[in-house]
PDB file of C-alpha atoms and ligand atoms in Angstrom:
ATOM      1  CA  MET A   1     177.178 128.732  11.538  1.00 89.00           C
ATOM      2  CA  ASP A   2     177.441 132.542  11.485  1.00 96.00           C
ATOM      3  CA  TYR A   3     176.491 133.110  15.121  1.00 97.00           C
ATOM      4  CA  GLN A   4     177.352 136.831  15.005  1.00 98.00           C
ATOM      5  CA  ALA A   5     174.901 137.451  12.166  1.00 98.00           C
ATOM      6  CA  ILE A   6     172.263 135.427  14.010  1.00 98.00           C
ATOM      7  CA  ILE A   7     172.760 137.339  17.267  1.00 98.00           C
ATOM      8  CA  ASP A   8     172.542 140.630  15.376  1.00 98.00           C
ATOM      9  CA  LYS A   9     169.272 139.498  13.815  1.00 98.00           C
ATOM     10  CA  VAL A  10     167.934 138.401  17.220  1.00 98.00           C
ATOM     11  CA  PHE A  11     168.851 141.814  18.678  1.00 98.00           C
ATOM     12  CA  GLU A  12     166.941 143.552  15.896  1.00 97.00           C
ATOM     13  CA  GLN A  13     163.871 141.381  16.292  1.00 97.00           C
ATOM     14  CA  ILE A  14     163.538 141.755  20.061  1.00 97.00           C
ATOM     15  CA  ALA A  15     163.403 145.562  19.722  1.00 95.00           C
ATOM     16  CA  PRO A  16     159.585 145.804  19.945  1.00 95.00           C
ATOM     17  CA  LEU A  17     159.641 143.962  23.304  1.00 96.00           C
ATOM     18  CA  ARG A  18     162.212 146.174  24.966  1.00 92.00           C
ATOM     19  CA  GLY A  19     159.637 148.349  26.719  1.00 94.00           C
ATOM     20  CA  VAL A  20     157.524 145.413  27.939  1.00 97.00           C
ATOM     21  CA  GLY A  21     157.542 144.298  31.573  1.00 96.00           C
ATOM     22  CA  LYS A  22     158.858 145.800  34.735  1.00 94.00           C
ATOM     23  CA  GLN A  23     162.027 145.529  36.821  1.00 93.00           C
ATOM     24  CA  ALA A  24     162.002 143.686  40.112  1.00 92.00           C
ATOM     25  CA  ASP A  25     161.300 146.288  42.771  1.00 89.00           C
ATOM     26  CA  TYR A  26     161.006 144.137  45.895  1.00 92.00           C
ATOM     27  CA  ILE A  27     164.797 144.542  46.018  1.00 94.00           C
ATOM     28  CA  PRO A  28     164.908 148.378  45.964  1.00 93.00           C
ATOM     29  CA  ALA A  29     168.459 148.554  44.534  1.00 94.00           C
ATOM     30  CA  LEU A  30     167.364 146.612  41.440  1.00 95.00           C
ATOM     31  CA  ALA A  31     164.625 149.156  40.702  1.00 94.00           C
ATOM     32  CA  GLU A  32     167.348 151.774  40.161  1.00 94.00           C
ATOM     33  CA  VAL A  33     168.924 149.950  37.210  1.00 95.00           C
ATOM     34  CA  ASN A  34     168.275 151.448  33.753  1.00 96.00           C
ATOM     35  CA  PRO A  35     165.530 149.136  32.415  1.00 96.00           C
ATOM     36  CA  ASP A  36     166.409 149.826  28.786  1.00 95.00           C
ATOM     37  CA  ARG A  37     169.757 148.067  28.904  1.00 96.00           C
ATOM     38  CA  CYS A  38     170.090 144.992  26.739  1.00 97.00           C
ATOM     39  CA  GLY A  39     173.028 142.763  25.884  1.00 98.00           C
ATOM     40  CA  ILE A  40     173.763 139.335  24.448  1.00 98.00           C
ATOM     41  CA  ALA A  41     177.013 137.356  24.536  1.00 98.00           C
ATOM     42  CA  MET A  42     177.805 133.871  23.302  1.00 98.00           C
ATOM     43  CA  ARG A  43     180.956 131.825  23.756  1.00 98.00           C
ATOM     44  CA  THR A  44     181.665 128.516  22.055  1.00 97.00           C
ATOM     45  CA  LEU A  45     183.729 125.640  23.392  1.00 96.00           C
ATOM     46  CA  ASN A  46     186.117 126.070  20.484  1.00 95.00           C
ATOM     47  CA  GLY A  47     186.978 129.561  21.673  1.00 96.00           C
ATOM     48  CA  SER A  48     184.842 131.908  19.563  1.00 98.00           C
ATOM     49  CA  TYR A  49     183.013 134.864  21.080  1.00 98.00           C
ATOM     50  CA  TYR A  50     180.068 136.827  19.710  1.00 98.00           C
ATOM     51  CA  SER A  51     178.188 139.732  21.281  1.00 98.00           C
ATOM     52  CA  THR A  52     175.923 142.699  20.795  1.00 98.00           C
ATOM     53  CA  GLY A  53     174.399 145.576  22.798  1.00 98.00           C
ATOM     54  CA  ASP A  54     175.391 146.114  26.439  1.00 98.00           C
ATOM     55  CA  ALA A  55     177.332 142.853  26.617  1.00 98.00           C
ATOM     56  CA  THR A  56     180.088 144.258  28.821  1.00 98.00           C
ATOM     57  CA  VAL A  57     177.899 146.062  31.384  1.00 98.00           C
ATOM     58  CA  ARG A  58     177.679 144.229  34.699  1.00 98.00           C
ATOM     59  CA  PHE A  59     174.320 143.413  36.270  1.00 98.00           C
ATOM     60  CA  SER A  60     173.019 141.591  39.332  1.00 98.00           C
ATOM     61  CA  LEU A  61     173.009 137.821  38.776  1.00 98.00           C
ATOM     62  CA  GLN A  62     170.451 137.097  41.506  1.00 98.00           C
ATOM     63  CA  SER A  63     169.187 133.518  41.063  1.00 98.00           C
ATOM     64  CA  ILE A  64     171.637 132.732  38.284  1.00 98.00           C
ATOM     65  CA  SER A  65     174.268 132.422  41.044  1.00 98.00           C
ATOM     66  CA  LYS A  66     172.335 129.464  42.438  1.00 98.00           C
ATOM     67  CA  VAL A  67     173.887 127.379  39.660  1.00 98.00           C
ATOM     68  CA  PHE A  68     177.349 128.091  41.068  1.00 98.00           C
ATOM     69  CA  ALA A  69     176.130 127.383  44.616  1.00 98.00           C
ATOM     70  CA  LEU A  70     174.692 124.050  43.455  1.00 98.00           C
ATOM     71  CA  ALA A  71     177.983 123.112  41.795  1.00 98.00           C
ATOM     72  CA  MET A  72     179.884 123.796  45.000  1.00 98.00           C
ATOM     73  CA  ALA A  73     177.343 121.976  47.193  1.00 98.00           C
ATOM     74  CA  MET A  74     177.477 118.944  44.873  1.00 97.00           C
ATOM     75  CA  HIS A  75     181.246 118.938  45.195  1.00 97.00           C
ATOM     76  CA  LEU A  76     181.006 119.113  49.003  1.00 97.00           C
ATOM     77  CA  GLU A  77     178.064 116.803  49.650  1.00 96.00           C
ATOM     78  CA  GLY A  78     177.794 114.483  46.649  1.00 93.00           C
ATOM     79  CA  ASP A  79     174.524 112.563  46.640  1.00 91.00           C
ATOM     80  CA  ASN A  80     173.802 113.392  50.296  1.00 95.00           C
ATOM     81  CA  LEU A  81     172.553 116.703  48.979  1.00 97.00           C
ATOM     82  CA  TRP A  82     169.363 115.012  47.820  1.00 97.00           C
ATOM     83  CA  THR A  83     168.364 114.071  51.365  1.00 97.00           C
ATOM     84  CA  ARG A  84     167.784 117.794  51.982  1.00 98.00           C
ATOM     85  CA  MET A  85     166.051 118.862  48.777  1.00 98.00           C
ATOM     86  CA  GLY A  86     164.297 117.413  45.769  1.00 98.00           C
ATOM     87  CA  LYS A  87     164.980 117.620  42.060  1.00 97.00           C
ATOM     88  CA  GLU A  88     161.492 118.137  40.709  1.00 97.00           C
ATOM     89  CA  PRO A  89     160.113 121.256  39.059  1.00 96.00           C
ATOM     90  CA  SER A  90     158.116 123.240  41.583  1.00 94.00           C
ATOM     91  CA  GLY A  91     155.353 124.602  39.387  1.00 91.00           C
ATOM     92  CA  ALA A  92     155.146 127.359  41.987  1.00 91.00           C
ATOM     93  CA  ALA A  93     156.616 130.832  42.405  1.00 91.00           C
ATOM     94  CA  PHE A  94     160.316 130.952  43.291  1.00 92.00           C
ATOM     95  CA  ASN A  95     159.533 132.337  46.723  1.00 92.00           C
ATOM     96  CA  SER A  96     156.492 130.190  47.548  1.00 92.00           C
ATOM     97  CA  LEU A  97     155.949 129.307  51.197  1.00 95.00           C
ATOM     98  CA  ILE A  98     152.887 127.110  50.735  1.00 95.00           C
ATOM     99  CA  GLN A  99     154.677 124.279  48.974  1.00 95.00           C
ATOM    100  CA  LEU A 100     157.472 124.282  51.545  1.00 97.00           C
ATOM    101  CA  GLU A 101     154.963 123.965  54.355  1.00 96.00           C
ATOM    102  CA  LEU A 102     153.083 121.141  52.681  1.00 96.00           C
ATOM    103  CA  GLU A 103     156.348 119.309  51.985  1.00 96.00           C
ATOM    104  CA  HIS A 104     157.646 119.624  55.555  1.00 97.00           C
ATOM    105  CA  GLY A 105     160.621 121.863  54.905  1.00 97.00           C
ATOM    106  CA  ILE A 106     162.133 119.872  52.014  1.00 98.00           C
ATOM    107  CA  PRO A 107     162.473 122.292  49.065  1.00 98.00           C
ATOM    108  CA  ARG A 108     161.311 120.899  45.731  1.00 97.00           C
ATOM    109  CA  ASN A 109     164.597 121.742  44.024  1.00 97.00           C
ATOM    110  CA  PRO A 110     167.830 123.710  44.553  1.00 98.00           C
ATOM    111  CA  PHE A 111     166.778 126.691  42.420  1.00 97.00           C
ATOM    112  CA  ILE A 112     163.696 127.899  44.238  1.00 97.00           C
ATOM    113  CA  ASN A 113     164.638 130.262  47.058  1.00 97.00           C
ATOM    114  CA  ALA A 114     164.083 127.626  49.751  1.00 98.00           C
ATOM    115  CA  GLY A 115     166.445 125.217  47.975  1.00 98.00           C
ATOM    116  CA  ALA A 116     169.108 127.846  47.498  1.00 98.00           C
ATOM    117  CA  ILE A 117     168.866 128.880  51.154  1.00 98.00           C
ATOM    118  CA  VAL A 118     169.584 125.232  52.081  1.00 98.00           C
ATOM    119  CA  LEU A 119     172.540 125.294  49.632  1.00 98.00           C
ATOM    120  CA  SER A 120     173.766 128.406  51.453  1.00 98.00           C
ATOM    121  CA  ASP A 121     173.481 126.599  54.784  1.00 98.00           C
ATOM    122  CA  ILE A 122     175.577 123.743  53.395  1.00 98.00           C
ATOM    123  CA  LEU A 123     178.301 126.088  52.148  1.00 98.00           C
ATOM    124  CA  VAL A 124     178.354 128.066  55.407  1.00 98.00           C
ATOM    125  CA  GLU A 125     178.619 124.803  57.360  1.00 97.00           C
ATOM    126  CA  HIS A 126     181.448 123.312  55.283  1.00 97.00           C
ATOM    127  CA  LEU A 127     183.631 126.301  54.485  1.00 97.00           C
ATOM    128  CA  PRO A 128     185.703 128.242  56.998  1.00 95.00           C
ATOM    129  CA  SER A 129     185.353 131.440  54.980  1.00 96.00           C
ATOM    130  CA  PRO A 130     182.399 130.851  52.661  1.00 98.00           C
ATOM    131  CA  GLU A 131     182.272 134.365  51.136  1.00 98.00           C
ATOM    132  CA  ASN A 132     185.925 134.217  50.062  1.00 98.00           C
ATOM    133  CA  ARG A 133     185.850 130.618  48.938  1.00 98.00           C
ATOM    134  CA  PHE A 134     182.678 131.085  46.893  1.00 98.00           C
ATOM    135  CA  ILE A 135     183.746 134.229  45.063  1.00 98.00           C
ATOM    136  CA  GLU A 136     187.123 132.653  44.234  1.00 98.00           C
ATOM    137  CA  PHE A 137     185.315 129.700  42.675  1.00 98.00           C
ATOM    138  CA  VAL A 138     183.046 131.992  40.645  1.00 98.00           C
ATOM    139  CA  ARG A 139     186.029 134.099  39.519  1.00 98.00           C
ATOM    140  CA  SER A 140     187.805 130.995  38.326  1.00 98.00           C
ATOM    141  CA  LEU A 141     184.734 129.829  36.359  1.00 98.00           C
ATOM    142  CA  ALA A 142     184.437 133.249  34.715  1.00 98.00           C
ATOM    143  CA  LYS A 143     188.218 133.558  34.324  1.00 97.00           C
ATOM    144  CA  CYS A 144     187.942 137.046  35.762  1.00 98.00           C
ATOM    145  CA  PRO A 145     189.532 138.136  39.077  1.00 98.00           C
ATOM    146  CA  THR A 146     187.507 141.354  39.418  1.00 98.00           C
ATOM    147  CA  ILE A 147     184.084 139.727  39.734  1.00 98.00           C
ATOM    148  CA  ASN A 148     182.589 140.558  43.103  1.00 98.00           C
ATOM    149  CA  TYR A 149     179.589 140.800  45.384  1.00 98.00           C
ATOM    150  CA  ASN A 150     177.615 144.029  45.422  1.00 98.00           C
ATOM    151  CA  TYR A 151     177.269 144.688  49.148  1.00 98.00           C
ATOM    152  CA  GLY A 152     174.758 147.507  48.561  1.00 97.00           C
ATOM    153  CA  VAL A 153     172.407 145.202  46.647  1.00 97.00           C
ATOM    154  CA  ALA A 154     172.739 142.486  49.311  1.00 98.00           C
ATOM    155  CA  LEU A 155     171.912 145.014  52.035  1.00 97.00           C
ATOM    156  CA  SER A 156     168.993 146.387  50.059  1.00 96.00           C
ATOM    157  CA  GLU A 157     167.577 142.872  49.716  1.00 97.00           C
ATOM    158  CA  LYS A 158     168.164 142.136  53.403  1.00 97.00           C
ATOM    159  CA  LYS A 159     166.197 145.209  54.495  1.00 96.00           C
ATOM    160  CA  GLN A 160     163.063 143.930  52.745  1.00 94.00           C
ATOM    161  CA  ALA A 161     163.644 140.217  53.240  1.00 96.00           C
ATOM    162  CA  TYR A 162     160.368 139.351  54.925  1.00 96.00           C
ATOM    163  CA  LEU A 163     159.524 136.428  52.664  1.00 96.00           C
ATOM    164  CA  ASN A 164     162.998 134.882  52.502  1.00 97.00           C
ATOM    165  CA  THR A 165     163.223 135.209  56.281  1.00 98.00           C
ATOM    166  CA  ALA A 166     159.907 133.381  56.617  1.00 98.00           C
ATOM    167  CA  ILE A 167     161.215 130.647  54.297  1.00 98.00           C
ATOM    168  CA  ALA A 168     164.406 130.340  56.342  1.00 98.00           C
ATOM    169  CA  ASN A 169     162.406 130.115  59.569  1.00 98.00           C
ATOM    170  CA  LEU A 170     160.214 127.363  58.163  1.00 98.00           C
ATOM    171  CA  LEU A 171     163.301 125.454  56.996  1.00 98.00           C
ATOM    172  CA  LYS A 172     164.871 125.855  60.427  1.00 98.00           C
ATOM    173  CA  TYR A 173     161.700 124.685  62.152  1.00 98.00           C
ATOM    174  CA  HIS A 174     161.869 121.486  60.101  1.00 98.00           C
ATOM    175  CA  GLY A 175     165.559 121.005  60.894  1.00 98.00           C
ATOM    176  CA  ASN A 176     166.674 121.677  57.329  1.00 98.00           C
ATOM    177  CA  ILE A 177     168.915 124.583  58.267  1.00 98.00           C
ATOM    178  CA  ARG A 178     171.732 123.767  60.645  1.00 97.00           C
ATOM    179  CA  GLY A 179     173.385 127.151  60.987  1.00 98.00           C
ATOM    180  CA  ASP A 180     172.197 130.457  62.336  1.00 98.00           C
ATOM    181  CA  ILE A 181     169.416 131.869  60.132  1.00 98.00           C
ATOM    182  CA  ASP A 182     170.838 135.387  59.921  1.00 98.00           C
ATOM    183  CA  ARG A 183     174.265 134.081  58.996  1.00 98.00           C
ATOM    184  CA  VAL A 184     172.856 131.801  56.292  1.00 98.00           C
ATOM    185  CA  LEU A 185     170.659 134.564  54.838  1.00 98.00           C
ATOM    186  CA  GLN A 186     173.535 137.033  54.860  1.00 98.00           C
ATOM    187  CA  PHE A 187     175.515 134.604  52.717  1.00 98.00           C
ATOM    188  CA  TYR A 188     172.497 133.860  50.487  1.00 98.00           C
ATOM    189  CA  PHE A 189     171.942 137.583  49.736  1.00 98.00           C
ATOM    190  CA  LEU A 190     175.628 138.027  48.915  1.00 98.00           C
ATOM    191  CA  VAL A 191     175.546 135.049  46.553  1.00 98.00           C
ATOM    192  CA  CYS A 192     172.556 136.636  44.762  1.00 98.00           C
ATOM    193  CA  SER A 193     174.307 140.025  44.614  1.00 98.00           C
ATOM    194  CA  ILE A 194     177.257 138.892  42.452  1.00 98.00           C
ATOM    195  CA  GLU A 195     177.602 141.030  39.339  1.00 98.00           C
ATOM    196  CA  MET A 196     178.796 140.005  35.896  1.00 98.00           C
ATOM    197  CA  SER A 197     178.394 141.170  32.345  1.00 98.00           C
ATOM    198  CA  CYS A 198     176.941 138.921  29.638  1.00 98.00           C
ATOM    199  CA  ALA A 199     180.498 138.509  28.356  1.00 98.00           C
ATOM    200  CA  GLU A 200     181.625 137.192  31.759  1.00 98.00           C
ATOM    201  CA  LEU A 201     178.514 135.137  32.375  1.00 98.00           C
ATOM    202  CA  SER A 202     178.854 133.306  29.056  1.00 98.00           C
ATOM    203  CA  GLN A 203     182.380 132.345  30.173  1.00 98.00           C
ATOM    204  CA  ALA A 204     181.203 131.263  33.631  1.00 98.00           C
ATOM    205  CA  PHE A 205     178.596 128.927  32.115  1.00 98.00           C
ATOM    206  CA  LEU A 206     180.854 127.385  29.503  1.00 97.00           C
ATOM    207  CA  PRO A 207     182.198 124.660  31.854  1.00 97.00           C
ATOM    208  CA  PHE A 208     178.643 123.367  32.267  1.00 97.00           C
ATOM    209  CA  ALA A 209     178.406 122.919  28.487  1.00 97.00           C
ATOM    210  CA  ASP A 210     181.387 120.604  28.541  1.00 93.00           C
ATOM    211  CA  HIS A 211     180.518 117.143  29.898  1.00 77.00           C
ATOM    212  CA  GLN A 212     183.587 115.502  28.449  1.00 76.00           C
ATOM    213  CA  GLN A 213     186.113 117.797  30.057  1.00 79.00           C
ATOM    214  CA  ARG A 214     187.063 117.303  33.718  1.00 85.00           C
ATOM    215  CA  PHE A 215     185.404 120.008  35.820  1.00 95.00           C
ATOM    216  CA  ASP A 216     188.012 121.413  38.207  1.00 96.00           C
ATOM    217  CA  TYR A 217     187.799 125.108  39.068  1.00 97.00           C
ATOM    218  CA  ASP A 218     189.659 126.462  42.049  1.00 96.00           C
ATOM    219  CA  GLY A 219     189.559 123.014  43.649  1.00 95.00           C
ATOM    220  CA  VAL A 220     185.836 122.459  43.042  1.00 97.00           C
ATOM    221  CA  THR A 221     185.623 119.203  41.135  1.00 96.00           C
ATOM    222  CA  LEU A 222     182.594 117.601  39.535  1.00 95.00           C
ATOM    223  CA  THR A 223     182.269 114.381  37.589  1.00 94.00           C
ATOM    224  CA  SER A 224     180.769 114.459  34.123  1.00 93.00           C
ATOM    225  CA  SER A 225     177.638 112.879  35.530  1.00 92.00           C
ATOM    226  CA  HIS A 226     177.365 115.727  38.079  1.00 94.00           C
ATOM    227  CA  VAL A 227     177.586 118.198  35.207  1.00 95.00           C
ATOM    228  CA  LYS A 228     174.935 116.239  33.332  1.00 94.00           C
ATOM    229  CA  ARG A 229     172.680 116.433  36.391  1.00 95.00           C
ATOM    230  CA  MET A 230     173.222 120.153  36.781  1.00 96.00           C
ATOM    231  CA  ASN A 231     172.044 120.561  33.204  1.00 97.00           C
ATOM    232  CA  ALA A 232     169.005 118.392  33.895  1.00 97.00           C
ATOM    233  CA  ILE A 233     168.068 120.542  36.888  1.00 97.00           C
ATOM    234  CA  MET A 234     168.555 123.758  34.909  1.00 98.00           C
ATOM    235  CA  GLN A 235     166.313 122.310  32.212  1.00 97.00           C
ATOM    236  CA  THR A 236     163.519 121.262  34.572  1.00 97.00           C
ATOM    237  CA  CYS A 237     163.779 123.888  37.329  1.00 97.00           C
ATOM    238  CA  GLY A 238     165.767 126.871  36.010  1.00 97.00           C
ATOM    239  CA  PHE A 239     162.755 129.097  35.378  1.00 96.00           C
ATOM    240  CA  TYR A 240     160.534 128.232  38.348  1.00 89.00           C
ATOM    241  CA  ASP A 241     156.908 128.006  37.264  1.00 92.00           C
ATOM    242  CA  GLU A 242     157.909 128.912  33.732  1.00 96.00           C
ATOM    243  CA  ALA A 243     160.399 126.055  33.291  1.00 95.00           C
ATOM    244  CA  GLY A 244     158.020 124.241  30.960  1.00 96.00           C
ATOM    245  CA  GLU A 245     157.498 127.372  28.900  1.00 96.00           C
ATOM    246  CA  PHE A 246     161.234 128.001  28.581  1.00 97.00           C
ATOM    247  CA  SER A 247     161.807 124.381  27.550  1.00 97.00           C
ATOM    248  CA  PHE A 248     158.977 124.641  25.069  1.00 97.00           C
ATOM    249  CA  LEU A 249     160.141 127.920  23.520  1.00 97.00           C
ATOM    250  CA  VAL A 250     163.916 127.595  23.783  1.00 98.00           C
ATOM    251  CA  GLY A 251     164.879 123.969  24.340  1.00 97.00           C
ATOM    252  CA  LEU A 252     168.106 124.591  26.256  1.00 98.00           C
ATOM    253  CA  PRO A 253     169.084 124.198  29.907  1.00 98.00           C
ATOM    254  CA  GLY A 254     169.349 127.613  31.517  1.00 98.00           C
ATOM    255  CA  LYS A 255     168.844 129.783  34.565  1.00 98.00           C
ATOM    256  CA  SER A 256     167.202 133.152  35.065  1.00 98.00           C
ATOM    257  CA  GLY A 257     167.501 135.809  37.751  1.00 98.00           C
ATOM    258  CA  VAL A 258     165.357 138.766  38.796  1.00 97.00           C
ATOM    259  CA  GLY A 259     168.179 141.110  37.751  1.00 98.00           C
ATOM    260  CA  GLY A 260     166.933 140.360  34.219  1.00 98.00           C
ATOM    261  CA  GLY A 261     169.720 138.001  33.217  1.00 98.00           C
ATOM    262  CA  ILE A 262     169.385 134.572  31.642  1.00 98.00           C
ATOM    263  CA  ALA A 263     172.250 132.170  31.029  1.00 98.00           C
ATOM    264  CA  ALA A 264     171.727 129.088  28.889  1.00 98.00           C
ATOM    265  CA  LEU A 265     173.874 126.510  27.196  1.00 98.00           C
ATOM    266  CA  TYR A 266     173.941 124.092  24.346  1.00 97.00           C
ATOM    267  CA  PRO A 267     175.848 121.034  25.614  1.00 96.00           C
ATOM    268  CA  GLY A 268     178.970 120.357  23.603  1.00 95.00           C
ATOM    269  CA  ARG A 269     178.747 123.674  21.775  1.00 96.00           C
ATOM    270  CA  TYR A 270     178.228 127.011  23.530  1.00 97.00           C
ATOM    271  CA  ALA A 271     177.048 129.079  26.489  1.00 98.00           C
ATOM    272  CA  VAL A 272     174.981 132.230  25.980  1.00 98.00           C
ATOM    273  CA  ALA A 273     173.934 135.081  28.270  1.00 98.00           C
ATOM    274  CA  VAL A 274     171.239 137.702  27.732  1.00 98.00           C
ATOM    275  CA  TRP A 275     170.403 140.655  29.950  1.00 98.00           C
ATOM    276  CA  SER A 276     167.397 142.953  29.886  1.00 98.00           C
ATOM    277  CA  PRO A 277     165.976 144.075  33.262  1.00 97.00           C
ATOM    278  CA  ARG A 278     162.251 144.150  32.464  1.00 97.00           C
ATOM    279  CA  LEU A 279     160.583 140.994  33.792  1.00 97.00           C
ATOM    280  CA  ASN A 280     157.380 139.130  33.077  1.00 96.00           C
ATOM    281  CA  PRO A 281     155.004 138.303  35.978  1.00 94.00           C
ATOM    282  CA  LYS A 282     156.929 135.074  36.727  1.00 93.00           C
ATOM    283  CA  GLY A 283     160.154 137.018  37.310  1.00 93.00           C
ATOM    284  CA  ASN A 284     161.906 136.094  34.035  1.00 96.00           C
ATOM    285  CA  SER A 285     163.311 138.620  31.552  1.00 97.00           C
ATOM    286  CA  VAL A 286     160.816 139.287  28.748  1.00 97.00           C
ATOM    287  CA  VAL A 287     163.490 140.077  26.169  1.00 98.00           C
ATOM    288  CA  GLY A 288     165.787 137.337  27.482  1.00 98.00           C
ATOM    289  CA  MET A 289     163.188 134.620  26.908  1.00 98.00           C
ATOM    290  CA  LYS A 290     162.386 135.916  23.432  1.00 98.00           C
ATOM    291  CA  ALA A 291     166.021 136.359  22.428  1.00 98.00           C
ATOM    292  CA  LEU A 292     166.839 132.765  23.293  1.00 98.00           C
ATOM    293  CA  GLU A 293     163.713 131.493  21.576  1.00 98.00           C
ATOM    294  CA  LEU A 294     164.809 133.313  18.410  1.00 98.00           C
ATOM    295  CA  LEU A 295     168.379 132.061  18.777  1.00 98.00           C
ATOM    296  CA  THR A 296     167.389 128.393  18.837  1.00 98.00           C
ATOM    297  CA  THR A 297     164.857 129.000  16.065  1.00 98.00           C
ATOM    298  CA  PHE A 298     167.317 130.741  13.719  1.00 98.00           C
ATOM    299  CA  THR A 299     170.127 128.248  14.408  1.00 97.00           C
ATOM    300  CA  ALA A 300     167.764 125.235  14.447  1.00 96.00           C
ATOM    301  CA  GLU A 301     169.988 123.990  17.290  1.00 95.00           C
ATOM    302  CA  SER A 302     168.574 122.859  20.608  1.00 94.00           C
ATOM    303  CA  ILE A 303     168.792 119.740  22.743  1.00 95.00           C
ATOM    304  CA  PHE A 304     165.487 118.500  21.340  1.00 93.00           C
TER     305      PHE A 304
HETATM  306  N1  LIG B 401     167.623 137.304  45.632  1.00 95.87           N
HETATM  307  C1  LIG B 401     166.380 136.994  45.008  1.00 95.87           C
HETATM  308  C2  LIG B 401     165.402 136.466  46.043  1.00 95.87           C
HETATM  309  O1  LIG B 401     165.809 135.767  46.939  1.00 95.87           O
HETATM  310  C3  LIG B 401     166.593 135.994  43.918  1.00 95.87           C
HETATM  311  C4  LIG B 401     165.318 135.611  43.218  1.00 95.87           C
HETATM  312  C5  LIG B 401     165.453 135.384  41.740  1.00 95.87           C
HETATM  313  O2  LIG B 401     166.374 135.848  41.068  1.00 95.87           O
HETATM  314  N2  LIG B 401     164.469 134.717  41.184  1.00 95.87           N
HETATM  315  O3  LIG B 401     164.227 136.733  45.997  1.00 95.87           O
END
């Protein structure tokens, strides 16, 4: 399969969509990013790499980082994790409060904000120095020691964090946050602020495409059935209330973030990352969704 030619063709065909949508602006620092950036990178398990556009420019991962937080929480908690959150698609916005209230402080899944705030609580509780431990794990996944938090973006999010603070308070009220709310949110915003390029993100997702291989990165170990489950959750919950649409159009497990990135993978074959900051009303990258739809159409490869 000539993946480079296919990616080049995808890049050409998404051109008309590049002005559609709008950057996230509820995190003021994200509104300052050039919205016309666009990159694609793909990495296969047999070591090939393909890319186009702004594939080496770093961007804010935002919710994509929740995949790494879930991996670490699964390592620390095993199946106990599922006493504190569900594994069902939410069918609601990523920052919905209503569902959390109706469901008594048990988030529907780990990828909505409420779920990821509980993941953050778990990491803060277990790890003596969660910020250091977490970034080391992410660096080892991406095989890149310079990956880091963007403290300015985390601070910018914190200053406007009315909704996430409300979510954290509701979780705390129901006993589903054990630590101090400010401490847990501080860690959560830092996790969201991690920056990578598409090139780095495709590397960081590759381990999740590899069920057969033992997952052991910087001491974080997962069984192949954990990796399988992570893929299942990405497939059913990775795009919030657009998870069905992404499955329908693309047919790969993946995860989006309001920085405009999407990472997806084809189990046993490759991981791919796309970045374009303009979002649709559900908070997913317009170009990112289309690019991956075209990729699985042109390659005729998907999990379905
Ligand atoms: N940091 C963002 C938030 O909590 C992440 C949301 C996202 O990427 N969907 O709102």
